[in-house]
Amino acid sequence: MDSNVKELATEVLPYIRVYKDGSVDRLVDSPIVPPSNEDPETGVSSKDIVVSKSPPISARIYLPKHVEQSPKVPLLVYFHGGGFCFESAFSFVETKYMNRLAKQANAVVISIEYSLAPEHPLPIGYEDCWTGLQWVASHSIDGGLKDEPWLSTCVDFDRLYVGGDSAGANLAHNILLRAGAEGLNGVKIKGAFLTHPYFWGSKPIGSEIKNNEEREKLATYMIWHLVYPEAPGGIDNPMLNPVVEGGPSLAGLGCSRLLITVAEKDFVRDRGVSYYHAVKKSGWKGELMELVEIEGEDHAFHILAHESETSMKLIQKLASFIV
């Protein structure tokens, strides 16, 4: 036997392999690309910034063309998808998506590069995103950090939004609960959009597979145990199953506008719909909540099939939500 062959510890195909020496193969990552002074398709400028040195957190920030200091524009803080264990704020597909979203929304966008599991198991990723959002909000304070001029001079902090897709939508949900409970340096989150949110639970709902043995082989189940092996309650931890009995009240979501989008063929479609109805029943006092379902499409299609007409329409829908 070749002594150089690494021993496999676990794998969740087609996404990731983890070896006993601690190394990881991420099998579906999009290539990393540099930021651009002016994206040739959208005219959006981007650059990479350091949010925190300890813990190490970075981000890519996007500025639409012709944005001046006044009138100031909305701000979107974004959390990318990838099951908490792959993809990047600096990847080709994420950069393509952010450029288009920033242009169409005419908003500054900052995409947080949070730590990935399994090297950095949850809840580290949640903490990174919260730290990143706090750093962003600090730019609203007179005499504050003012580290990033695109934030301190171009942004209307009364129009702060958060958003994410898949695991990033899960991150956004948990950030909203924390913002509602703890506050955010005096800044209020105006709105949030959750696109194809990665939620799950032990009890099947809707069209989900009913057989428990088969359910435990699903990526939605296996990924969670890989990225958060010490999660209290396991697959029914409220961070993954926001409607579980005994979890935090969804009335505490810290925003006034909420958009949830699902896709007809998505394996987590029913969880997104269930979440929407649970928020409606919770007593949440927001001014607007909307559920949008895209027929004939699958999980994260607007990023993975970013040239399609349907993808363009969904991006426009998300952009029009940011007002």
PDB file of N, CA, C and O in Angstrom, residues 168-201:
ATOM      1  N   GLY A 168     -25.605  30.611   3.978  1.00  0.00           N
ATOM      2  CA  GLY A 168     -25.533  32.045   4.235  1.00  0.00           C
ATOM      3  C   GLY A 168     -26.860  32.617   4.692  1.00  0.00           C
ATOM      4  O   GLY A 168     -26.904  33.562   5.490  1.00  0.00           O
ATOM      5  N   ALA A 169     -27.967  32.060   4.177  1.00  0.00           N
ATOM      6  CA  ALA A 169     -29.289  32.478   4.653  1.00  0.00           C
ATOM      7  C   ALA A 169     -29.512  32.013   6.085  1.00  0.00           C
ATOM      8  O   ALA A 169     -30.146  32.709   6.885  1.00  0.00           O
ATOM      9  N   ASN A 170     -29.013  30.820   6.417  1.00  0.00           N
ATOM     10  CA  ASN A 170     -29.050  30.353   7.803  1.00  0.00           C
ATOM     11  C   ASN A 170     -28.269  31.318   8.705  1.00  0.00           C
ATOM     12  O   ASN A 170     -28.753  31.714   9.772  1.00  0.00           O
ATOM     13  N   LEU A 171     -27.096  31.718   8.254  1.00  0.00           N
ATOM     14  CA  LEU A 171     -26.303  32.689   9.012  1.00  0.00           C
ATOM     15  C   LEU A 171     -27.075  33.993   9.199  1.00  0.00           C
ATOM     16  O   LEU A 171     -27.110  34.561  10.290  1.00  0.00           O
ATOM     17  N   ALA A 172     -27.715  34.466   8.131  1.00  0.00           N
ATOM     18  CA  ALA A 172     -28.467  35.716   8.209  1.00  0.00           C
ATOM     19  C   ALA A 172     -29.607  35.612   9.222  1.00  0.00           C
ATOM     20  O   ALA A 172     -29.843  36.534  10.007  1.00  0.00           O
ATOM     21  N   HIS A 173     -30.320  34.488   9.211  1.00  0.00           N
ATOM     22  CA  HIS A 173     -31.402  34.285  10.177  1.00  0.00           C
ATOM     23  C   HIS A 173     -30.886  34.385  11.609  1.00  0.00           C
ATOM     24  O   HIS A 173     -31.463  35.087  12.455  1.00  0.00           O
ATOM     25  N   ASN A 174     -29.783  33.687  11.890  1.00  0.00           N
ATOM     26  CA  ASN A 174     -29.256  33.695  13.255  1.00  0.00           C
ATOM     27  C   ASN A 174     -28.689  35.053  13.643  1.00  0.00           C
ATOM     28  O   ASN A 174     -28.774  35.462  14.809  1.00  0.00           O
ATOM     29  N   ILE A 175     -28.138  35.776  12.675  1.00  0.00           N
ATOM     30  CA  ILE A 175     -27.680  37.148  12.921  1.00  0.00           C
ATOM     31  C   ILE A 175     -28.859  38.042  13.269  1.00  0.00           C
ATOM     32  O   ILE A 175     -28.782  38.892  14.166  1.00  0.00           O
ATOM     33  N   LEU A 176     -29.997  37.872  12.582  1.00  0.00           N
ATOM     34  CA  LEU A 176     -31.193  38.675  12.864  1.00  0.00           C
ATOM     35  C   LEU A 176     -31.692  38.440  14.284  1.00  0.00           C
ATOM     36  O   LEU A 176     -32.085  39.389  14.981  1.00  0.00           O
ATOM     37  N   LEU A 177     -31.685  37.189  14.722  1.00  0.00           N
ATOM     38  CA  LEU A 177     -32.103  36.898  16.095  1.00  0.00           C
ATOM     39  C   LEU A 177     -31.166  37.559  17.098  1.00  0.00           C
ATOM     40  O   LEU A 177     -31.610  38.122  18.105  1.00  0.00           O
ATOM     41  N   ARG A 178     -29.874  37.512  16.827  1.00  0.00           N
ATOM     42  CA  ARG A 178     -28.907  38.101  17.759  1.00  0.00           C
ATOM     43  C   ARG A 178     -29.025  39.622  17.770  1.00  0.00           C
ATOM     44  O   ARG A 178     -28.940  40.251  18.835  1.00  0.00           O
ATOM     45  N   ALA A 179     -29.231  40.209  16.593  1.00  0.00           N
ATOM     46  CA  ALA A 179     -29.402  41.657  16.523  1.00  0.00           C
ATOM     47  C   ALA A 179     -30.654  42.088  17.271  1.00  0.00           C
ATOM     48  O   ALA A 179     -30.673  43.124  17.950  1.00  0.00           O
ATOM     49  N   GLY A 180     -31.720  41.291  17.155  1.00  0.00           N
ATOM     50  CA  GLY A 180     -32.944  41.603  17.875  1.00  0.00           C
ATOM     51  C   GLY A 180     -32.785  41.502  19.372  1.00  0.00           C
ATOM     52  O   GLY A 180     -33.384  42.277  20.128  1.00  0.00           O
ATOM     53  N   ALA A 181     -31.946  40.572  19.829  1.00  0.00           N
ATOM     54  CA  ALA A 181     -31.769  40.351  21.270  1.00  0.00           C
ATOM     55  C   ALA A 181     -30.746  41.296  21.881  1.00  0.00           C
ATOM     56  O   ALA A 181     -30.908  41.756  23.015  1.00  0.00           O
ATOM     57  N   GLU A 182     -29.676  41.605  21.147  1.00  0.00           N
ATOM     58  CA  GLU A 182     -28.548  42.349  21.716  1.00  0.00           C
ATOM     59  C   GLU A 182     -28.412  43.770  21.201  1.00  0.00           C
ATOM     60  O   GLU A 182     -27.708  44.581  21.802  1.00  0.00           O
ATOM     61  N   GLY A 183     -29.065  44.083  20.085  1.00  0.00           N
ATOM     62  CA  GLY A 183     -28.850  45.380  19.459  1.00  0.00           C
ATOM     63  C   GLY A 183     -27.571  45.397  18.646  1.00  0.00           C
ATOM     64  O   GLY A 183     -26.762  44.461  18.696  1.00  0.00           O
ATOM     65  N   LEU A 184     -27.376  46.480  17.896  1.00  0.00           N
ATOM     66  CA  LEU A 184     -26.256  46.549  16.966  1.00  0.00           C
ATOM     67  C   LEU A 184     -25.669  47.961  16.957  1.00  0.00           C
ATOM     68  O   LEU A 184     -25.799  48.702  15.980  1.00  0.00           O
ATOM     69  N   ASN A 185     -25.066  48.340  18.052  1.00  0.00           N
ATOM     70  CA  ASN A 185     -24.415  49.652  18.142  1.00  0.00           C
ATOM     71  C   ASN A 185     -25.355  50.790  17.770  1.00  0.00           C
ATOM     72  O   ASN A 185     -24.930  51.797  17.178  1.00  0.00           O
ATOM     73  N   GLY A 186     -26.622  50.630  18.095  1.00  0.00           N
ATOM     74  CA  GLY A 186     -27.601  51.672  17.789  1.00  0.00           C
ATOM     75  C   GLY A 186     -28.137  51.646  16.381  1.00  0.00           C
ATOM     76  O   GLY A 186     -29.049  52.413  16.036  1.00  0.00           O
ATOM     77  N   VAL A 187     -27.612  50.774  15.523  1.00  0.00           N
ATOM     78  CA  VAL A 187     -28.075  50.656  14.143  1.00  0.00           C
ATOM     79  C   VAL A 187     -29.170  49.595  14.077  1.00  0.00           C
ATOM     80  O   VAL A 187     -29.053  48.527  14.684  1.00  0.00           O
ATOM     81  N   LYS A 188     -30.227  49.893  13.348  1.00  0.00           N
ATOM     82  CA  LYS A 188     -31.299  48.928  13.149  1.00  0.00           C
ATOM     83  C   LYS A 188     -31.217  48.347  11.737  1.00  0.00           C
ATOM     84  O   LYS A 188     -30.987  49.078  10.780  1.00  0.00           O
ATOM     85  N   ILE A 189     -31.393  47.042  11.625  1.00  0.00           N
ATOM     86  CA  ILE A 189     -31.409  46.387  10.322  1.00  0.00           C
ATOM     87  C   ILE A 189     -32.779  46.619   9.692  1.00  0.00           C
ATOM     88  O   ILE A 189     -33.797  46.219  10.248  1.00  0.00           O
ATOM     89  N   LYS A 190     -32.788  47.284   8.547  1.00  0.00           N
ATOM     90  CA  LYS A 190     -34.066  47.579   7.904  1.00  0.00           C
ATOM     91  C   LYS A 190     -34.693  46.320   7.322  1.00  0.00           C
ATOM     92  O   LYS A 190     -35.893  46.093   7.449  1.00  0.00           O
ATOM     93  N   GLY A 191     -33.890  45.517   6.641  1.00  0.00           N
ATOM     94  CA  GLY A 191     -34.471  44.347   5.989  1.00  0.00           C
ATOM     95  C   GLY A 191     -33.467  43.229   5.799  1.00  0.00           C
ATOM     96  O   GLY A 191     -32.251  43.417   5.952  1.00  0.00           O
ATOM     97  N   ALA A 192     -34.006  42.063   5.440  1.00  0.00           N
ATOM     98  CA  ALA A 192     -33.167  40.892   5.205  1.00  0.00           C
ATOM     99  C   ALA A 192     -33.816  40.022   4.155  1.00  0.00           C
ATOM    100  O   ALA A 192     -35.045  39.927   4.084  1.00  0.00           O
ATOM    101  N   PHE A 193     -32.988  39.391   3.332  1.00  0.00           N
ATOM    102  CA  PHE A 193     -33.523  38.363   2.442  1.00  0.00           C
ATOM    103  C   PHE A 193     -32.771  37.053   2.656  1.00  0.00           C
ATOM    104  O   PHE A 193     -31.558  37.026   2.814  1.00  0.00           O
ATOM    105  N   LEU A 194     -33.546  35.989   2.717  1.00  0.00           N
ATOM    106  CA  LEU A 194     -33.040  34.636   2.905  1.00  0.00           C
ATOM    107  C   LEU A 194     -33.376  33.847   1.650  1.00  0.00           C
ATOM    108  O   LEU A 194     -34.542  33.585   1.365  1.00  0.00           O
ATOM    109  N   THR A 195     -32.338  33.488   0.883  1.00  0.00           N
ATOM    110  CA  THR A 195     -32.526  32.797  -0.385  1.00  0.00           C
ATOM    111  C   THR A 195     -32.186  31.323  -0.217  1.00  0.00           C
ATOM    112  O   THR A 195     -31.060  30.980   0.138  1.00  0.00           O
ATOM    113  N   HIS A 196     -33.183  30.470  -0.421  1.00  0.00           N
ATOM    114  CA  HIS A 196     -33.007  29.012  -0.316  1.00  0.00           C
ATOM    115  C   HIS A 196     -32.345  28.634   1.009  1.00  0.00           C
ATOM    116  O   HIS A 196     -31.312  27.956   1.043  1.00  0.00           O
ATOM    117  N   PRO A 197     -32.919  29.078   2.127  1.00  0.00           N
ATOM    118  CA  PRO A 197     -32.244  28.901   3.422  1.00  0.00           C
ATOM    119  C   PRO A 197     -32.027  27.432   3.777  1.00  0.00           C
ATOM    120  O   PRO A 197     -32.920  26.597   3.620  1.00  0.00           O
ATOM    121  N   TYR A 198     -30.814  27.152   4.265  1.00  0.00           N
ATOM    122  CA  TYR A 198     -30.470  25.810   4.740  1.00  0.00           C
ATOM    123  C   TYR A 198     -30.960  25.661   6.171  1.00  0.00           C
ATOM    124  O   TYR A 198     -30.302  26.035   7.125  1.00  0.00           O
ATOM    125  N   PHE A 199     -32.182  25.134   6.284  1.00  0.00           N
ATOM    126  CA  PHE A 199     -32.763  24.711   7.549  1.00  0.00           C
ATOM    127  C   PHE A 199     -33.064  23.223   7.437  1.00  0.00           C
ATOM    128  O   PHE A 199     -33.298  22.693   6.352  1.00  0.00           O
ATOM    129  N   TRP A 200     -33.097  22.539   8.581  1.00  0.00           N
ATOM    130  CA  TRP A 200     -33.405  21.100   8.558  1.00  0.00           C
ATOM    131  C   TRP A 200     -33.936  20.702   9.924  1.00  0.00           C
ATOM    132  O   TRP A 200     -34.041  21.532  10.835  1.00  0.00           O
ATOM    133  N   GLY A 201     -34.283  19.430  10.089  1.00  0.00           N
ATOM    134  CA  GLY A 201     -34.783  18.924  11.349  1.00  0.00           C
ATOM    135  C   GLY A 201     -34.973  17.426  11.280  1.00  0.00           C
ATOM    136  O   GLY A 201     -34.956  16.830  10.206  1.00  0.00           O
TER     137      GLY A 201
END
